[in-house]
Short mmCIF file of C-alpha atoms and ligand atoms in Angstrom, two decimals:
data_model
loop_
_atom_site.label_atom_id
_atom_site.label_comp_id
_atom_site.label_asym_id
_atom_site.label_seq_id
_atom_site.Cartn_x
_atom_site.Cartn_y
_atom_site.Cartn_z
CA MET B 61 -9.05 -49.05 -19.60
CA LYS B 62 -10.57 -48.51 -16.15
CA TYR B 63 -10.13 -44.89 -14.97
CA ASP B 64 -9.71 -43.73 -11.39
CA ASP B 65 -11.44 -40.35 -11.58
CA ASP B 66 -10.95 -39.62 -7.89
CA ILE B 67 -7.80 -37.57 -8.52
CA ASN B 68 -8.16 -35.46 -5.37
CA LEU B 69 -5.28 -33.09 -6.06
CA GLU B 70 -5.81 -31.31 -2.74
CA LYS B 71 -4.88 -34.52 -0.92
CA LYS B 72 -1.90 -35.18 -3.20
CA PHE B 73 -0.37 -31.78 -2.37
CA ASP B 74 -1.13 -32.06 1.35
CA LEU B 75 2.02 -32.19 3.52
CA HIS B 76 0.53 -32.61 7.00
CA GLY B 77 2.69 -35.04 8.98
CA ARG B 78 5.82 -34.26 6.92
CA ARG B 79 8.95 -32.56 8.25
CA ALA B 80 10.85 -30.34 5.81
CA LEU B 81 14.34 -28.89 6.24
CA VAL B 82 14.97 -25.99 3.86
CA THR B 83 18.58 -24.83 4.02
CA GLY B 84 19.20 -21.12 3.55
CA SER B 85 15.54 -20.31 4.22
CA ALA B 86 16.14 -17.16 6.26
CA ARG B 87 15.97 -15.24 2.99
CA GLY B 88 15.20 -15.33 -0.73
CA ILE B 89 14.10 -18.43 -2.62
CA GLY B 90 14.52 -20.74 0.38
CA ARG B 91 12.28 -18.52 2.50
CA ALA B 92 9.51 -18.64 -0.14
CA ILE B 93 9.82 -22.42 -0.45
CA ALA B 94 9.69 -22.80 3.35
CA ILE B 95 6.51 -20.72 3.57
CA GLY B 96 4.96 -22.62 0.64
CA LEU B 97 5.61 -26.01 2.25
CA ALA B 98 4.26 -24.72 5.57
CA GLU B 99 1.10 -23.47 3.83
CA TYR B 100 0.47 -27.04 2.74
CA GLY B 101 0.91 -28.39 6.24
CA ALA B 102 4.56 -29.45 6.61
CA GLN B 103 6.42 -28.81 9.84
CA VAL B 104 9.27 -26.69 8.48
CA ILE B 105 12.79 -26.38 9.80
CA VAL B 106 14.00 -22.95 8.77
CA HIS B 107 17.77 -22.54 8.48
CA GLY B 108 20.26 -19.68 8.37
CA VAL B 109 23.98 -19.24 8.94
CA SER B 110 23.42 -17.73 12.38
CA GLN B 111 20.68 -16.14 14.50
CA SER B 112 19.46 -13.05 12.70
CA GLU B 113 16.44 -10.85 12.20
CA HIS B 114 16.00 -12.48 8.77
CA LEU B 115 15.83 -15.91 10.37
CA GLU B 116 13.38 -14.75 13.04
CA THR B 117 11.01 -13.10 10.57
CA ALA B 118 11.17 -16.06 8.18
CA LEU B 119 10.33 -18.44 11.04
CA ALA B 120 7.46 -16.20 12.14
CA ALA B 121 6.05 -16.24 8.56
CA VAL B 122 6.33 -20.04 8.44
CA LYS B 123 4.77 -20.48 11.88
CA LYS B 124 1.64 -18.59 10.80
CA HIS B 125 0.85 -21.68 8.71
CA SER B 126 2.65 -24.39 10.64
CA PRO B 127 3.01 -23.56 14.35
CA HIS B 128 5.35 -26.45 15.26
CA SER B 129 8.03 -25.23 12.88
CA PHE B 130 11.38 -24.16 14.31
CA SER B 131 14.81 -22.93 13.21
CA VAL B 132 18.35 -24.29 13.16
CA ILE B 133 21.61 -22.54 12.38
CA GLY B 134 25.00 -23.37 10.95
CA ASP B 135 27.57 -22.30 8.38
CA LEU B 136 27.68 -25.06 5.77
CA SER B 137 31.22 -24.15 4.76
CA PHE B 138 32.31 -26.13 7.85
CA PRO B 139 32.28 -29.89 7.18
CA ASN B 140 30.68 -30.75 10.54
CA THR B 141 27.70 -28.39 10.15
CA PRO B 142 25.35 -30.99 8.56
CA ASN B 143 25.84 -33.16 11.69
CA SER B 144 25.30 -30.18 13.96
CA ILE B 145 22.06 -29.32 12.10
CA ALA B 146 20.89 -32.94 12.51
CA GLU B 147 21.59 -32.77 16.26
CA GLN B 148 19.64 -29.49 16.57
CA ILE B 149 16.68 -31.05 14.71
CA LYS B 150 16.68 -34.15 16.93
CA GLN B 151 16.04 -31.91 19.94
CA HIS B 152 12.61 -31.12 18.41
CA CYS B 153 11.57 -34.02 16.18
CA GLN B 154 12.75 -36.87 13.95
CA LEU B 155 15.04 -36.09 11.03
CA PRO B 156 13.23 -34.58 8.03
CA ASP B 157 11.60 -36.60 5.28
CA ILE B 158 11.67 -33.58 2.96
CA LEU B 159 15.05 -32.03 2.27
CA VAL B 160 15.38 -28.84 0.21
CA LEU B 161 19.05 -28.07 -0.33
CA ASN B 162 18.92 -24.40 -1.17
CA ALA B 163 21.81 -22.66 0.67
CA SER B 164 24.73 -21.69 -1.52
CA VAL B 165 27.64 -19.32 -1.76
CA GLN B 166 28.70 -17.56 -4.91
CA TYR B 167 31.76 -15.52 -5.81
CA ARG B 168 32.34 -13.43 -8.91
CA THR B 169 35.97 -13.88 -9.99
CA LYS B 170 37.61 -14.49 -13.38
CA TRP B 171 38.34 -18.21 -13.61
CA PHE B 172 42.12 -17.71 -13.96
CA GLU B 173 42.22 -15.66 -10.75
CA ILE B 174 40.06 -17.87 -8.51
CA PRO B 175 41.97 -18.62 -5.28
CA LEU B 176 41.80 -22.24 -4.15
CA GLU B 177 40.06 -21.37 -0.87
CA GLU B 178 37.24 -19.64 -2.78
CA ALA B 179 36.79 -22.69 -5.00
CA VAL B 180 36.85 -25.06 -2.02
CA ARG B 181 34.31 -23.00 -0.05
CA GLN B 182 31.85 -22.98 -2.96
CA MET B 183 32.21 -26.73 -3.47
CA GLN B 184 31.82 -27.33 0.28
CA VAL B 185 28.58 -25.35 0.67
CA ASN B 186 27.03 -26.01 -2.75
CA PHE B 187 27.96 -29.68 -3.19
CA ASN B 188 29.61 -31.45 -0.22
CA ALA B 189 27.10 -30.15 2.33
CA SER B 190 24.20 -31.27 0.09
CA LEU B 191 25.70 -34.75 -0.16
CA ALA B 192 26.24 -34.91 3.62
CA LEU B 193 22.65 -33.84 4.43
CA MET B 194 21.30 -36.34 1.89
CA GLN B 195 23.38 -39.10 3.53
CA ILE B 196 22.19 -38.09 7.01
CA CYS B 197 18.48 -38.07 6.07
CA PHE B 198 18.45 -41.10 3.74
CA PRO B 199 18.18 -43.90 6.39
CA LEU B 200 14.94 -42.49 7.84
CA MET B 201 13.47 -41.89 4.37
CA ARG B 202 14.37 -45.47 3.37
CA GLU B 203 12.90 -46.88 6.58
CA GLN B 204 9.59 -45.08 6.14
CA ARG B 205 9.67 -45.71 2.38
CA TRP B 206 8.93 -42.09 1.60
CA GLY B 207 11.25 -39.17 1.07
CA ARG B 208 11.74 -36.07 -1.03
CA ILE B 209 15.04 -34.44 -1.88
CA VAL B 210 15.16 -31.23 -3.90
CA THR B 211 18.40 -29.45 -4.68
CA ILE B 212 18.45 -25.88 -5.87
CA GLY B 213 20.80 -25.51 -8.81
CA SER B 214 21.05 -22.66 -11.29
CA VAL B 215 20.45 -21.80 -14.91
CA GLN B 216 24.24 -21.58 -14.94
CA GLU B 217 24.19 -25.37 -15.36
CA PHE B 218 23.17 -24.52 -18.95
CA ARG B 219 24.36 -20.98 -19.44
CA PRO B 220 27.53 -20.33 -17.45
CA HIS B 221 28.44 -16.81 -16.32
CA PRO B 222 32.01 -15.76 -17.25
CA ASP B 223 32.85 -14.72 -13.65
CA MET B 224 31.29 -17.68 -11.81
CA ALA B 225 33.00 -20.80 -13.18
CA ILE B 226 33.23 -22.69 -9.88
CA TYR B 227 29.70 -21.74 -8.81
CA ALA B 228 28.38 -23.09 -12.14
CA ALA B 229 30.51 -26.23 -11.79
CA SER B 230 29.27 -26.82 -8.23
CA LYS B 231 25.64 -26.59 -9.40
CA SER B 232 26.28 -28.97 -12.31
CA ALA B 233 28.00 -31.42 -9.95
CA GLN B 234 25.03 -31.27 -7.59
CA GLU B 235 22.57 -31.88 -10.47
CA ASN B 236 24.64 -34.85 -11.63
CA LEU B 237 24.50 -36.25 -8.09
CA VAL B 238 20.71 -35.84 -8.17
CA ARG B 239 20.40 -37.99 -11.31
CA ASN B 240 22.81 -40.59 -9.95
CA VAL B 241 21.11 -40.95 -6.55
CA ALA B 242 17.56 -40.68 -7.95
CA ARG B 243 17.99 -43.98 -9.76
CA GLN B 244 19.38 -45.72 -6.68
CA VAL B 245 16.69 -44.67 -4.20
CA ALA B 246 13.56 -44.72 -6.37
CA SER B 247 12.49 -48.17 -5.15
CA TYR B 248 12.28 -46.83 -1.56
CA GLY B 249 9.66 -44.23 -2.51
CA ILE B 250 12.27 -41.46 -2.43
CA THR B 251 12.43 -38.91 -5.23
CA VAL B 252 15.44 -36.69 -5.92
CA ASN B 253 15.16 -33.67 -8.19
CA ASN B 254 16.82 -30.36 -9.00
CA ILE B 255 15.30 -26.94 -9.55
CA ALA B 256 17.40 -24.55 -11.66
CA PRO B 257 16.44 -20.91 -11.08
CA GLY B 258 17.23 -18.14 -13.56
CA VAL B 259 17.46 -14.55 -12.31
CA PHE B 260 15.51 -14.04 -9.09
CA ALA B 261 15.22 -10.72 -7.29
CA THR B 262 16.86 -11.68 -3.99
CA ASP B 263 19.43 -10.14 -1.65
CA ARG B 264 22.37 -11.69 -3.48
CA ASN B 265 21.44 -9.86 -6.70
CA GLU B 266 20.30 -6.63 -5.15
CA GLU B 267 23.52 -4.70 -5.68
CA ALA B 268 24.14 -5.94 -9.24
CA LEU B 269 20.54 -5.36 -10.35
CA SER B 270 20.39 -1.90 -8.78
CA ASN B 271 22.66 -0.77 -11.64
CA PRO B 272 20.10 0.16 -14.35
CA GLU B 273 22.51 -0.59 -17.24
CA TYR B 274 23.35 -4.05 -15.92
CA ALA B 275 19.69 -4.71 -15.10
CA LYS B 276 18.68 -3.84 -18.68
CA LEU B 277 21.41 -6.09 -20.06
CA ILE B 278 20.00 -8.96 -18.00
CA THR B 279 16.30 -8.42 -18.70
CA ASP B 280 17.08 -8.07 -22.43
CA CYS B 281 18.44 -11.66 -22.32
CA ILE B 282 15.33 -13.05 -20.63
CA PRO B 283 12.49 -13.87 -23.04
CA THR B 284 9.88 -12.79 -20.44
CA HIS B 285 11.91 -9.56 -19.87
CA THR B 286 11.34 -9.81 -16.10
CA TYR B 287 13.12 -11.27 -13.11
CA ALA B 288 11.47 -13.91 -11.01
CA GLU B 289 10.19 -13.31 -7.49
CA PRO B 290 11.24 -15.82 -4.78
CA SER B 291 7.68 -17.19 -4.68
CA ASP B 292 8.02 -18.25 -8.34
CA ALA B 293 10.03 -21.25 -7.11
CA ALA B 294 7.54 -22.31 -4.43
CA GLY B 295 5.04 -24.10 -6.68
CA ALA B 296 7.63 -26.32 -8.34
CA ALA B 297 9.12 -27.14 -4.93
CA LEU B 298 5.70 -28.08 -3.55
CA LEU B 299 5.07 -30.37 -6.53
CA LEU B 300 8.41 -32.14 -6.06
CA CYS B 301 7.96 -32.40 -2.27
CA SER B 302 4.45 -33.82 -2.30
CA ASP B 303 2.64 -36.94 -3.48
CA ALA B 304 1.54 -34.98 -6.54
CA GLY B 305 5.14 -35.36 -7.75
CA ARG B 306 5.70 -38.97 -6.74
CA TYR B 307 6.51 -40.09 -10.31
CA ILE B 308 8.98 -37.25 -10.98
CA THR B 309 12.53 -38.20 -10.13
CA GLY B 310 15.98 -37.33 -11.49
CA ALA B 311 14.39 -34.31 -13.16
CA ASN B 312 15.68 -30.79 -13.52
CA ILE B 313 12.98 -28.14 -13.48
CA VAL B 314 14.24 -24.86 -14.90
CA ILE B 315 12.53 -21.68 -13.68
CA ASP B 316 14.17 -19.00 -15.78
CA GLY B 317 11.63 -17.18 -17.95
CA GLY B 318 13.26 -18.92 -20.92
CA LEU B 319 16.78 -17.54 -20.24
CA ARG B 320 18.49 -20.84 -21.12
CA LEU B 321 16.85 -21.07 -24.54
CA PRO B 322 19.10 -20.34 -27.50
CA GLY B 323 18.17 -17.05 -29.19
N1 LIG G 116 18.80 -15.42 -6.86
C1 LIG G 116 19.07 -15.91 -8.05
O1 LIG G 116 18.95 -15.21 -9.06
C2 LIG G 116 19.50 -17.34 -8.21
C3 LIG G 116 19.76 -17.80 -9.51
C4 LIG G 116 20.15 -19.11 -9.69
C5 LIG G 116 20.27 -19.94 -8.60
N2 LIG G 116 20.03 -19.47 -7.34
C6 LIG G 116 20.19 -20.39 -6.24
O2 LIG G 116 19.02 -20.35 -5.44
C7 LIG G 116 19.38 -20.57 -4.07
C8 LIG G 116 18.86 -19.44 -3.22
O3 LIG G 116 19.38 -18.23 -3.71
P1 LIG G 116 18.90 -16.81 -3.13
O4 LIG G 116 19.20 -15.81 -4.17
O5 LIG G 116 17.54 -16.96 -2.59
O6 LIG G 116 19.94 -16.64 -1.94
P2 LIG G 116 20.05 -15.49 -0.82
O7 LIG G 116 18.90 -14.55 -0.86
O8 LIG G 116 21.43 -14.95 -0.98
O9 LIG G 116 19.94 -16.34 0.53
C9 LIG G 116 20.90 -17.31 0.76
C10 LIG G 116 20.51 -18.13 1.96
O10 LIG G 116 21.54 -19.12 2.13
C11 LIG G 116 22.12 -18.97 3.42
N3 LIG G 116 23.58 -19.17 3.35
C12 LIG G 116 24.48 -18.37 2.74
N4 LIG G 116 25.73 -18.83 2.96
C13 LIG G 116 25.60 -19.93 3.72
C14 LIG G 116 26.51 -20.81 4.33
N5 LIG G 116 27.84 -20.67 4.19
N6 LIG G 116 26.04 -21.82 5.10
C15 LIG G 116 24.71 -21.97 5.27
N7 LIG G 116 23.78 -21.17 4.73
C16 LIG G 116 24.22 -20.15 3.97
C17 LIG G 116 21.79 -17.56 3.89
O11 LIG G 116 21.72 -17.55 5.31
P3 LIG G 116 21.68 -16.14 6.13
O12 LIG G 116 20.36 -15.53 5.78
O13 LIG G 116 21.78 -16.55 7.56
O14 LIG G 116 22.82 -15.34 5.65
C18 LIG G 116 20.45 -17.30 3.23
O15 LIG G 116 19.40 -17.71 4.06
C19 LIG G 116 20.90 -20.70 -4.06
O16 LIG G 116 21.25 -22.07 -4.11
C20 LIG G 116 21.33 -20.02 -5.33
O17 LIG G 116 22.56 -20.53 -5.79
C21 LIG G 116 19.65 -18.18 -7.12
#
């Protein structure tokens, strides 16, 4: 066998010339992924529901690494928001060739009490909006024969929470879509993958985890006995969004400190 020893990992992770939309990147995991991609040179489109201090500070952090980055807004529970986001992007640059579908909504309700509108809203933001953004960005990715799509799922795909049945189902549906589409777009140089986080210390968990008894219950279930920080997702996202991950598609990378493993 003839070896190519010029691996040049630095070049494989380099994202200069790429445009990355990270939905829900005003805060939490999406914010860390946005900063990580910017650090490696991507022009990043930061996104939040509306203009906010969170969005401004996230954009400022991203711009330190990638000055041409900008922000867009929109509530993904409205079916037309993916189109509106695309229109906002087109005022600055071409549509993205890296798509990180991170925004989600999550309600805690017993499954037999879930009102239809709550179920529909979760499916709209966590699944339908992801599909719509993938459909919007696919033609450009196909034309340039390079694209990266990463959805953010949840460990609840494997280990459902008793009060979040629809949230878990929406994440499993999204991951199934990833595997389905990955096979169909691979020949265009487009990869499609899912990242499934475990328990991350972000705003959405702040209230629940501030209860010491509940927090202990949770950390006792995690083999590492710690929560993750938002930045713990950034490395995996960079791998999947760069040339270093070009042969990874249809995969599900679980970042959960071992939470999904049977005890
Ligand atoms: N944190 C965890 O432990 C955990 C575990 C498993 C999976 N996840 C998944 O990881 C992803 C990020 O979670 P996170 O904890 O980092 O979230 P987070 O801190 O709650 O931030 C959520 C982000 O999504 C945006 N967002 C919320 N509702 C939206 C809507 N209707 N339309 C558009 N954007 C919306 C928010 O925008 P604004 O800032 O403008 O409000 C915010 O930027 C989610 O997909 C979540 O399901 C998280």
